[in-house]
Tab-separated table of N, CA and C in Angstrom:
chain	number	residue	atom	x	y	z
A	1	MET	N	26.556	-114.746	12.509
A	1	MET	CA	25.646	-113.628	12.715
A	1	MET	C	24.330	-113.858	11.994
A	2	ALA	N	24.043	-115.100	11.632
A	2	ALA	CA	22.803	-115.398	10.921
A	2	ALA	C	21.581	-115.048	11.756
A	3	ASP	N	21.747	-115.003	13.086
A	3	ASP	CA	20.601	-114.706	13.926
A	3	ASP	C	20.344	-113.212	14.082
A	4	VAL	N	21.251	-112.362	13.606
A	4	VAL	CA	21.072	-110.912	13.707
A	4	VAL	C	20.415	-110.398	12.442
A	5	ARG	N	19.421	-109.537	12.640
A	5	ARG	CA	18.694	-108.946	11.524
A	5	ARG	C	18.821	-107.434	11.631
A	6	LEU	N	19.093	-106.791	10.516
A	6	LEU	CA	19.125	-105.330	10.442
A	6	LEU	C	17.909	-104.872	9.666
A	7	ARG	N	17.301	-103.783	10.131
A	7	ARG	CA	16.139	-103.247	9.441
A	7	ARG	C	16.011	-101.762	9.744
A	8	PRO	N	15.356	-101.022	8.838
A	8	PRO	CA	15.098	-99.614	9.131
A	8	PRO	C	14.162	-99.487	10.334
A	9	ALA	N	14.366	-98.474	11.121
A	9	ALA	CA	13.491	-98.225	12.260
A	9	ALA	C	12.094	-97.865	11.779
A	10	VAL	N	11.111	-98.206	12.577
A	10	VAL	CA	9.713	-97.835	12.345
A	10	VAL	C	9.226	-97.065	13.572
A	11	VAL	N	8.083	-96.428	13.454
A	11	VAL	CA	7.548	-95.592	14.532
A	11	VAL	C	7.480	-96.358	15.848
A	12	ALA	N	7.093	-97.623	15.809
A	12	ALA	CA	6.982	-98.419	17.037
A	12	ALA	C	8.328	-98.599	17.746
A	13	ASP	N	9.444	-98.306	17.080
A	13	ASP	CA	10.768	-98.438	17.685
A	13	ASP	C	11.157	-97.232	18.531
A	14	ILE	N	10.401	-96.170	18.502
A	14	ILE	CA	10.807	-94.951	19.201
A	14	ILE	C	11.128	-95.200	20.675
A	15	PRO	N	10.290	-95.902	21.447
A	15	PRO	CA	10.670	-96.140	22.857
A	15	PRO	C	12.005	-96.892	22.988
A	16	THR	N	12.238	-97.863	22.139
A	16	THR	CA	13.490	-98.616	22.182
A	16	THR	C	14.671	-97.733	21.779
A	17	ILE	N	14.481	-96.909	20.758
A	17	ILE	CA	15.538	-95.981	20.343
A	17	ILE	C	15.892	-95.053	21.499
A	18	LEU	N	14.891	-94.540	22.187
A	18	LEU	CA	15.149	-93.662	23.329
A	18	LEU	C	15.876	-94.409	24.447
A	19	ASP	N	15.517	-95.662	24.684
A	19	ASP	CA	16.242	-96.480	25.675
A	19	ASP	C	17.706	-96.631	25.273
A	20	LEU	N	17.948	-96.920	23.994
A	20	LEU	CA	19.321	-97.091	23.507
A	20	LEU	C	20.111	-95.785	23.616
A	21	ILE	N	19.471	-94.670	23.313
A	21	ILE	CA	20.120	-93.363	23.442
A	21	ILE	C	20.501	-93.112	24.900
A	22	ARG	N	19.599	-93.438	25.836
A	22	ARG	CA	19.909	-93.260	27.257
A	22	ARG	C	21.050	-94.185	27.695
A	23	GLU	N	21.058	-95.420	27.194
A	23	GLU	CA	22.157	-96.342	27.510
A	23	GLU	C	23.480	-95.789	26.985
A	24	LEU	N	23.461	-95.262	25.772
A	24	LEU	CA	24.664	-94.676	25.194
A	24	LEU	C	25.116	-93.462	26.007
A	25	ALA	N	24.180	-92.618	26.384
A	25	ALA	CA	24.513	-91.433	27.184
A	25	ALA	C	25.112	-91.841	28.532
A	26	GLU	N	24.586	-92.874	29.133
A	26	GLU	CA	25.129	-93.398	30.391
A	26	GLU	C	26.567	-93.894	30.166
A	27	PHE	N	26.770	-94.663	29.108
A	27	PHE	CA	28.102	-95.164	28.769
A	27	PHE	C	29.077	-94.012	28.539
A	28	GLU	N	28.607	-92.943	27.890
A	28	GLU	CA	29.464	-91.797	27.582
A	28	GLU	C	29.563	-90.815	28.745
A	29	ARG	N	29.044	-91.222	29.914
A	29	ARG	CA	29.163	-90.451	31.162
A	29	ARG	C	28.444	-89.110	31.105
A	30	ALA	N	27.338	-89.074	30.365
A	30	ALA	CA	26.574	-87.832	30.248
A	30	ALA	C	25.078	-88.124	30.215
A	31	PRO	N	24.555	-88.870	31.205
A	31	PRO	CA	23.136	-89.248	31.144
A	31	PRO	C	22.179	-88.058	31.150
A	32	GLU	N	22.588	-86.956	31.769
A	32	GLU	CA	21.730	-85.775	31.837
A	32	GLU	C	21.561	-85.104	30.476
A	33	SER	N	22.427	-85.427	29.543
A	33	SER	CA	22.364	-84.816	28.212
A	33	SER	C	21.332	-85.468	27.300
A	34	ALA	N	20.874	-86.646	27.639
A	34	ALA	CA	19.899	-87.358	26.797
A	34	ALA	C	18.501	-86.872	27.161
A	35	THR	N	18.053	-85.829	26.481
A	35	THR	CA	16.767	-85.205	26.801
A	35	THR	C	15.725	-85.366	25.691
A	36	ALA	N	16.026	-86.152	24.674
A	36	ALA	CA	15.081	-86.355	23.565
A	36	ALA	C	13.784	-86.969	24.093
A	37	THR	N	12.684	-86.583	23.482
A	37	THR	CA	11.363	-87.097	23.856
A	37	THR	C	10.797	-87.926	22.703
A	38	PRO	N	9.766	-88.711	22.961
A	38	PRO	CA	9.131	-89.449	21.863
A	38	PRO	C	8.667	-88.535	20.728
A	39	ASP	N	8.091	-87.393	21.062
A	39	ASP	CA	7.620	-86.477	20.016
A	39	ASP	C	8.776	-85.932	19.174
A	40	LEU	N	9.867	-85.566	19.835
A	40	LEU	CA	11.022	-85.056	19.090
A	40	LEU	C	11.608	-86.139	18.183
A	41	MET	N	11.693	-87.364	18.691
A	41	MET	CA	12.231	-88.453	17.864
A	41	MET	C	11.295	-88.773	16.699
A	42	TYR	N	9.991	-88.710	16.934
A	42	TYR	CA	9.054	-88.932	15.831
A	42	TYR	C	9.287	-87.889	14.742
A	43	ASP	N	9.333	-86.626	15.149
A	43	ASP	CA	9.543	-85.546	14.172
A	43	ASP	C	10.854	-85.731	13.414
A	44	ALA	N	11.926	-86.095	14.125
A	44	ALA	CA	13.245	-86.210	13.505
A	44	ALA	C	13.348	-87.394	12.547
A	45	LEU	N	12.671	-88.497	12.886
A	45	LEU	CA	12.819	-89.720	12.096
A	45	LEU	C	11.677	-89.990	11.118
A	46	PHE	N	10.462	-89.532	11.461
A	46	PHE	CA	9.298	-89.939	10.669
A	46	PHE	C	8.362	-88.800	10.287
A	47	GLY	N	8.573	-87.629	10.835
A	47	GLY	CA	7.683	-86.504	10.561
A	47	GLY	C	7.837	-85.986	9.143
A	48	PRO	N	7.002	-85.021	8.764
A	48	PRO	CA	7.048	-84.480	7.399
A	48	PRO	C	8.369	-83.788	7.072
A	49	ARG	N	9.080	-83.348	8.082
A	49	ARG	CA	10.395	-82.723	7.856
A	49	ARG	C	11.496	-83.558	8.515
A	50	ALA	N	11.389	-84.863	8.429
A	50	ALA	CA	12.365	-85.776	9.040
A	50	ALA	C	13.774	-85.442	8.550
A	51	VAL	N	14.736	-85.528	9.460
A	51	VAL	CA	16.112	-85.181	9.135
A	51	VAL	C	17.090	-86.329	9.381
A	52	ALA	N	16.623	-87.403	9.976
A	52	ALA	CA	17.527	-88.488	10.355
A	52	ALA	C	16.907	-89.842	10.031
A	53	HIS	N	17.746	-90.857	10.089
A	53	HIS	CA	17.340	-92.234	9.819
A	53	HIS	C	17.962	-93.123	10.881
A	54	ALA	N	17.335	-94.264	11.121
A	54	ALA	CA	17.899	-95.206	12.083
A	54	ALA	C	17.780	-96.625	11.554
A	55	ILE	N	18.768	-97.426	11.905
A	55	ILE	CA	18.785	-98.846	11.578
A	55	ILE	C	18.802	-99.601	12.897
A	56	MET	N	17.952	-100.585	13.016
A	56	MET	CA	17.870	-101.401	14.221
A	56	MET	C	18.575	-102.733	13.962
A	57	ALA	N	19.288	-103.206	14.978
A	57	ALA	CA	19.904	-104.539	14.945
A	57	ALA	C	19.201	-105.367	16.014
A	58	GLU	N	18.722	-106.542	15.629
A	58	GLU	CA	17.982	-107.354	16.590
A	58	GLU	C	18.192	-108.829	16.297
A	59	ASP	N	17.935	-109.638	17.308
A	59	ASP	CA	17.851	-111.075	17.104
A	59	ASP	C	16.435	-111.483	17.504
A	60	ALA	N	16.180	-112.753	17.606
A	60	ALA	CA	14.826	-113.210	17.909
A	60	ALA	C	14.360	-112.758	19.286
A	61	ALA	N	15.295	-112.462	20.193
A	61	ALA	CA	14.930	-112.165	21.576
A	61	ALA	C	14.908	-110.684	21.929
A	62	GLU	N	15.775	-109.880	21.306
A	62	GLU	CA	15.896	-108.493	21.763
A	62	GLU	C	16.528	-107.595	20.702
A	63	THR	N	16.467	-106.292	20.982
A	63	THR	CA	17.189	-105.314	20.188
A	63	THR	C	18.629	-105.298	20.673
A	64	LEU	N	19.559	-105.440	19.745
A	64	LEU	CA	20.976	-105.531	20.082
A	64	LEU	C	21.686	-104.186	19.999
A	65	GLY	N	21.175	-103.294	19.169
A	65	GLY	CA	21.798	-101.999	19.002
A	65	GLY	C	21.140	-101.217	17.887
A	66	PHE	N	21.737	-100.081	17.577
A	66	PHE	CA	21.180	-99.240	16.510
A	66	PHE	C	22.246	-98.291	15.986
A	67	ALA	N	21.949	-97.734	14.829
A	67	ALA	CA	22.758	-96.669	14.247
A	67	ALA	C	21.795	-95.574	13.811
A	68	LEU	N	22.088	-94.349	14.182
A	68	LEU	CA	21.267	-93.204	13.793
A	68	LEU	C	22.162	-92.266	12.993
A	69	TYR	N	21.720	-91.901	11.808
A	69	TYR	CA	22.554	-91.112	10.902
A	69	TYR	C	21.723	-90.074	10.173
A	70	PHE	N	22.422	-89.132	9.577
A	70	PHE	CA	21.780	-88.138	8.715
A	70	PHE	C	22.762	-87.779	7.608
A	71	PHE	N	22.272	-87.071	6.631
A	71	PHE	CA	23.119	-86.659	5.515
A	71	PHE	C	23.536	-85.208	5.690
A	72	ASN	N	24.802	-84.944	5.412
A	72	ASN	CA	25.311	-83.586	5.393
A	72	ASN	C	25.824	-83.303	3.983
A	73	PHE	N	26.588	-82.248	3.816
A	73	PHE	CA	27.051	-81.888	2.483
A	73	PHE	C	28.473	-81.366	2.548
A	74	SER	N	29.298	-81.748	1.598
A	74	SER	CA	30.666	-81.260	1.487
A	74	SER	C	30.781	-80.338	0.283
A	75	THR	N	31.122	-79.091	0.534
A	75	THR	CA	31.352	-78.172	-0.586
A	75	THR	C	32.604	-78.573	-1.359
A	76	TRP	N	33.557	-79.187	-0.701
A	76	TRP	CA	34.801	-79.570	-1.364
A	76	TRP	C	34.580	-80.665	-2.383
A	77	THR	N	33.720	-81.632	-2.063
A	77	THR	CA	33.471	-82.717	-3.012
A	77	THR	C	32.224	-82.467	-3.845
A	78	GLY	N	31.376	-81.531	-3.401
A	78	GLY	CA	30.131	-81.264	-4.114
A	78	GLY	C	29.121	-82.390	-3.963
A	79	ARG	N	29.315	-83.213	-2.935
A	79	ARG	CA	28.436	-84.366	-2.742
A	79	ARG	C	28.006	-84.464	-1.283
A	80	ARG	N	26.963	-85.233	-1.070
A	80	ARG	CA	26.494	-85.453	0.287
A	80	ARG	C	27.440	-86.386	1.015
A	81	GLY	N	27.322	-86.369	2.333
A	81	GLY	CA	28.060	-87.276	3.185
A	81	GLY	C	27.097	-87.902	4.176
A	82	LEU	N	27.481	-89.008	4.753
A	82	LEU	CA	26.690	-89.649	5.789
A	82	LEU	C	27.371	-89.379	7.111
A	83	TYR	N	26.644	-88.770	8.047
A	83	TYR	CA	27.170	-88.499	9.374
A	83	TYR	C	26.520	-89.462	10.355
A	84	LEU	N	27.334	-90.236	11.015
A	84	LEU	CA	26.864	-91.207	11.989
A	84	LEU	C	26.777	-90.523	13.345
A	85	GLU	N	25.579	-90.203	13.763
A	85	GLU	CA	25.355	-89.480	15.012
A	85	GLU	C	25.470	-90.401	16.215
A	86	ASP	N	24.800	-91.527	16.178
A	86	ASP	CA	24.843	-92.495	17.279
A	86	ASP	C	25.042	-93.888	16.715
A	87	PHE	N	25.934	-94.623	17.346
A	87	PHE	CA	26.242	-95.994	16.950
A	87	PHE	C	26.445	-96.756	18.248
A	88	TYR	N	25.510	-97.643	18.577
A	88	TYR	CA	25.559	-98.294	19.881
A	88	TYR	C	25.132	-99.749	19.760
A	89	VAL	N	25.958	-100.613	20.320
A	89	VAL	CA	25.647	-102.030	20.423
A	89	VAL	C	25.659	-102.355	21.915
A	90	ARG	N	24.605	-102.962	22.382
A	90	ARG	CA	24.507	-103.303	23.800
A	90	ARG	C	25.666	-104.230	24.201
A	91	PRO	N	26.150	-104.091	25.432
A	91	PRO	CA	27.283	-104.916	25.882
A	91	PRO	C	27.076	-106.415	25.659
A	92	SER	N	25.854	-106.902	25.841
A	92	SER	CA	25.587	-108.339	25.676
A	92	SER	C	25.750	-108.806	24.231
A	93	ALA	N	25.751	-107.859	23.281
A	93	ALA	CA	25.844	-108.222	21.861
A	93	ALA	C	27.213	-107.909	21.261
A	94	ARG	N	28.095	-107.356	22.063
A	94	ARG	CA	29.417	-106.993	21.542
A	94	ARG	C	30.255	-108.242	21.313
A	95	GLY	N	31.133	-108.153	20.329
A	95	GLY	CA	32.011	-109.269	20.019
A	95	GLY	C	31.355	-110.349	19.173
A	96	ARG	N	30.128	-110.096	18.723
A	96	ARG	CA	29.393	-111.069	17.904
A	96	ARG	C	29.277	-110.621	16.451
A	97	GLY	N	29.887	-109.490	16.105
A	97	GLY	CA	29.839	-109.008	14.729
A	97	GLY	C	28.690	-108.056	14.443
A	98	THR	N	27.900	-107.736	15.455
A	98	THR	CA	26.754	-106.842	15.248
A	98	THR	C	27.209	-105.469	14.784
A	99	GLY	N	28.243	-104.920	15.423
A	99	GLY	CA	28.753	-103.607	15.036
A	99	GLY	C	29.276	-103.598	13.609
A	100	ARG	N	30.009	-104.651	13.236
A	100	ARG	CA	30.515	-104.743	11.852
A	100	ARG	C	29.372	-104.770	10.859
A	101	MET	N	28.311	-105.520	11.186
A	101	MET	CA	27.157	-105.592	10.284
A	101	MET	C	26.501	-104.224	10.130
A	102	LEU	N	26.284	-103.538	11.234
A	102	LEU	CA	25.673	-102.206	11.184
A	102	LEU	C	26.546	-101.243	10.382
A	103	PHE	N	27.852	-101.290	10.633
A	103	PHE	CA	28.756	-100.372	9.945
A	103	PHE	C	28.794	-100.657	8.445
A	104	ALA	N	28.779	-101.932	8.082
A	104	ALA	CA	28.749	-102.298	6.660
A	104	ALA	C	27.456	-101.826	6.014
A	105	ARG	N	26.339	-101.912	6.738
A	105	ARG	CA	25.065	-101.413	6.192
A	105	ARG	C	25.145	-99.919	5.959
A	106	LEU	N	25.735	-99.188	6.903
A	106	LEU	CA	25.895	-97.743	6.726
A	106	LEU	C	26.749	-97.434	5.507
A	107	ALA	N	27.809	-98.200	5.308
A	107	ALA	CA	28.677	-97.990	4.144
A	107	ALA	C	27.914	-98.236	2.851
A	108	ARG	N	27.061	-99.258	2.834
A	108	ARG	CA	26.254	-99.512	1.631
A	108	ARG	C	25.269	-98.376	1.386
A	109	ILE	N	24.674	-97.858	2.454
A	109	ILE	CA	23.757	-96.719	2.306
A	109	ILE	C	24.522	-95.521	1.752
A	110	ALA	N	25.706	-95.254	2.300
A	110	ALA	CA	26.520	-94.134	1.812
A	110	ALA	C	26.864	-94.322	0.342
A	111	GLN	N	27.238	-95.518	-0.011
A	111	GLN	CA	27.591	-95.826	-1.399
A	111	GLN	C	26.378	-95.675	-2.314
A	112	ASP	N	25.258	-96.232	-1.905
A	112	ASP	CA	24.044	-96.210	-2.733
A	112	ASP	C	23.464	-94.808	-2.907
A	113	THR	N	23.739	-93.899	-1.965
A	113	THR	CA	23.198	-92.543	-2.041
A	113	THR	C	24.223	-91.533	-2.547
A	114	GLY	N	25.354	-92.029	-3.043
A	114	GLY	CA	26.346	-91.157	-3.663
A	114	GLY	C	27.168	-90.335	-2.696
A	115	CYS	N	27.320	-90.794	-1.464
A	115	CYS	CA	28.105	-90.045	-0.484
A	115	CYS	C	29.592	-90.126	-0.795
A	116	SER	N	30.278	-89.017	-0.568
A	116	SER	CA	31.726	-89.006	-0.732
A	116	SER	C	32.438	-89.310	0.585
A	117	ARG	N	31.685	-89.276	1.689
A	117	ARG	CA	32.291	-89.472	3.004
A	117	ARG	C	31.308	-90.108	3.970
A	118	MET	N	31.863	-90.772	4.964
A	118	MET	CA	31.146	-91.147	6.180
A	118	MET	C	31.954	-90.543	7.316
A	119	GLU	N	31.288	-89.859	8.208
A	119	GLU	CA	31.987	-89.202	9.303
A	119	GLU	C	31.266	-89.451	10.620
A	120	LEU	N	32.014	-89.323	11.707
A	120	LEU	CA	31.470	-89.503	13.049
A	120	LEU	C	32.419	-88.862	14.038
A	121	SER	N	31.974	-88.724	15.255
A	121	SER	CA	32.825	-88.274	16.354
A	121	SER	C	32.885	-89.401	17.374
A	122	VAL	N	34.037	-89.547	18.001
A	122	VAL	CA	34.204	-90.563	19.041
A	122	VAL	C	34.967	-89.916	20.195
A	123	LEU	N	34.557	-90.236	21.406
A	123	LEU	CA	35.239	-89.696	22.573
A	123	LEU	C	36.668	-90.229	22.643
A	124	ASP	N	37.600	-89.368	23.000
A	124	ASP	CA	39.013	-89.761	22.967
A	124	ASP	C	39.370	-90.867	23.955
A	125	TRP	N	38.532	-91.122	24.943
A	125	TRP	CA	38.803	-92.196	25.898
A	125	TRP	C	38.158	-93.525	25.497
A	126	ASN	N	37.345	-93.539	24.467
A	126	ASN	CA	36.642	-94.762	24.059
A	126	ASN	C	37.558	-95.596	23.151
A	127	GLU	N	38.522	-96.245	23.766
A	127	GLU	CA	39.557	-96.960	23.019
A	127	GLU	C	39.007	-98.107	22.184
A	128	ASN	N	37.982	-98.805	22.673
A	128	ASN	CA	37.402	-99.900	21.883
A	128	ASN	C	36.798	-99.373	20.587
A	129	ALA	N	36.065	-98.266	20.675
A	129	ALA	CA	35.468	-97.681	19.473
A	129	ALA	C	36.554	-97.176	18.524
A	130	ILE	N	37.577	-96.539	19.077
A	130	ILE	CA	38.667	-96.032	18.233
A	130	ILE	C	39.337	-97.184	17.491
A	131	ARG	N	39.609	-98.271	18.194
A	131	ARG	CA	40.214	-99.439	17.530
A	131	ARG	C	39.284	-99.979	16.433
A	132	PHE	N	37.972	-100.022	16.722
A	132	PHE	CA	37.006	-100.504	15.724
A	132	PHE	C	37.069	-99.633	14.470
A	133	TYR	N	37.012	-98.314	14.635
A	133	TYR	CA	37.024	-97.414	13.475
A	133	TYR	C	38.367	-97.473	12.745
A	134	ASP	N	39.450	-97.617	13.488
A	134	ASP	CA	40.760	-97.780	12.850
A	134	ASP	C	40.785	-99.053	12.004
A	135	ARG	N	40.258	-100.163	12.541
A	135	ARG	CA	40.242	-101.426	11.789
A	135	ARG	C	39.374	-101.321	10.540
A	136	GLN	N	38.367	-100.444	10.562
A	136	GLN	CA	37.500	-100.268	9.408
A	136	GLN	C	38.133	-99.367	8.352
A	137	GLY	N	39.292	-98.791	8.659
A	137	GLY	CA	39.995	-97.951	7.690
A	137	GLY	C	39.698	-96.475	7.829
A	138	GLY	N	39.151	-96.072	8.958
A	138	GLY	CA	38.856	-94.657	9.179
A	138	GLY	C	40.117	-93.846	9.395
A	139	THR	N	40.030	-92.554	9.160
A	139	THR	CA	41.129	-91.631	9.362
A	139	THR	C	40.747	-90.664	10.467
A	140	SER	N	41.546	-90.623	11.518
A	140	SER	CA	41.313	-89.680	12.609
A	140	SER	C	41.715	-88.288	12.142
A	141	LEU	N	40.838	-87.331	12.302
A	141	LEU	CA	41.115	-85.954	11.883
A	141	LEU	C	41.633	-85.173	13.085
A	142	ASP	N	42.818	-85.526	13.542
A	142	ASP	CA	43.377	-84.930	14.746
A	142	ASP	C	43.660	-83.443	14.604
A	143	ASP	N	43.788	-82.957	13.392
A	143	ASP	CA	44.068	-81.545	13.195
A	143	ASP	C	42.799	-80.687	13.176
A	144	TRP	N	41.649	-81.310	13.344
A	144	TRP	CA	40.385	-80.586	13.409
A	144	TRP	C	39.890	-80.597	14.848
A	145	LYS	N	39.277	-79.522	15.267
A	145	LYS	CA	38.694	-79.432	16.597
A	145	LYS	C	37.184	-79.361	16.436
A	146	HIS	N	36.489	-80.202	17.163
A	146	HIS	CA	35.030	-80.300	17.075
A	146	HIS	C	34.414	-79.245	17.998
A	147	TYR	N	33.492	-78.435	17.483
A	147	TYR	CA	32.811	-77.413	18.281
A	147	TYR	C	31.332	-77.733	18.376
A	148	ARG	N	30.747	-77.323	19.493
A	148	ARG	CA	29.303	-77.471	19.696
A	148	ARG	C	28.769	-76.169	20.275
A	149	PHE	N	27.639	-75.739	19.758
A	149	PHE	CA	26.946	-74.571	20.270
A	149	PHE	C	25.596	-75.031	20.785
A	150	GLY	N	25.351	-74.888	22.081
A	150	GLY	CA	24.098	-75.314	22.689
A	150	GLY	C	23.006	-74.270	22.532
A	151	VAL	N	21.860	-74.555	23.100
A	151	VAL	CA	20.680	-73.695	22.959
A	151	VAL	C	20.963	-72.274	23.443
A	152	GLU	N	21.622	-72.149	24.615
A	152	GLU	CA	21.899	-70.801	25.141
A	152	GLU	C	22.854	-70.038	24.234
A	153	ALA	N	23.886	-70.714	23.744
A	153	ALA	CA	24.842	-70.051	22.854
A	153	ALA	C	24.167	-69.636	21.555
A	154	ILE	N	23.315	-70.485	21.030
A	154	ILE	CA	22.586	-70.146	19.801
A	154	ILE	C	21.739	-68.909	20.021
A	155	ALA	N	21.027	-68.856	21.148
A	155	ALA	CA	20.169	-67.697	21.451
A	155	ALA	C	21.006	-66.426	21.583
A	156	ARG	N	22.151	-66.526	22.258
A	156	ARG	CA	23.014	-65.361	22.449
A	156	ARG	C	23.557	-64.865	21.108
A	157	ILE	N	23.986	-65.779	20.266
A	157	ILE	CA	24.525	-65.407	18.950
A	157	ILE	C	23.436	-64.812	18.073
A	158	ALA	N	22.257	-65.435	18.077
A	158	ALA	CA	21.144	-64.939	17.260
A	158	ALA	C	20.728	-63.538	17.688
A	159	ALA	N	20.835	-63.242	18.991
A	159	ALA	CA	20.444	-61.923	19.493
A	159	ALA	C	21.390	-60.829	19.022
A	160	GLN	N	22.572	-61.209	18.556
A	160	GLN	CA	23.528	-60.217	18.059
A	160	GLN	C	23.072	-59.609	16.746
A	161	GLY	N	22.126	-60.247	16.071
A	161	GLY	CA	21.629	-59.732	14.809
A	161	GLY	C	22.508	-60.149	13.648
A	162	ASP	N	21.974	-59.972	12.457
A	162	ASP	CA	22.699	-60.355	11.249
A	162	ASP	C	22.695	-59.232	10.221
A	163	ASP	N	22.396	-58.055	10.646
A	163	ASP	CA	22.398	-56.885	9.764
A	163	ASP	C	21.422	-56.983	8.611
A	164	ARG	N	20.430	-57.834	8.718
A	164	ARG	CA	19.476	-57.944	7.605
A	164	ARG	C	18.623	-56.692	7.457
A	165	ASP	N	18.570	-55.891	8.527
A	165	ASP	CA	17.797	-54.658	8.453
A	165	ASP	C	18.660	-53.464	8.040
A	166	ALA	N	19.937	-53.714	7.826
A	166	ALA	CA	20.842	-52.620	7.441
A	166	ALA	C	20.517	-52.147	6.034
A	167	LYS	N	20.699	-50.870	5.818
A	167	LYS	CA	20.375	-50.307	4.517
A	167	LYS	C	21.597	-49.984	3.733
């Protein structure tokens, strides 16, 4: 893997990051869900209130993949955690150790920033990814159910009020 280089994403990577996100969405059978724009990605990764980070994997010829992560917090451990939002290696680069390199870099970042956990979600049909995470020593949290609230649900819930005007 001497020909693979990992580096933090820079602003010029935004178009490539968006391409990788669309490729991942296509692979995950949900291409219509990838609606991020260059402006949104700039704000999320590089703006004054940036909330996420990305690592690019490349060789001399092309971008091989990326990892996009952010930090969350565990009240149980009292420490931050690293949440891996997107982890994608292009099919042409699979089986060459690129994913292992990216994952090891994420583990070093988690370690260096005092994280007590690294967490991610994986689709239950993605057997290759599940095997990869199992080989890395991950623990499947089968007793937890993952929930998502979209824009419409958020608006509906917010409209219910929070009693902040109650006396």
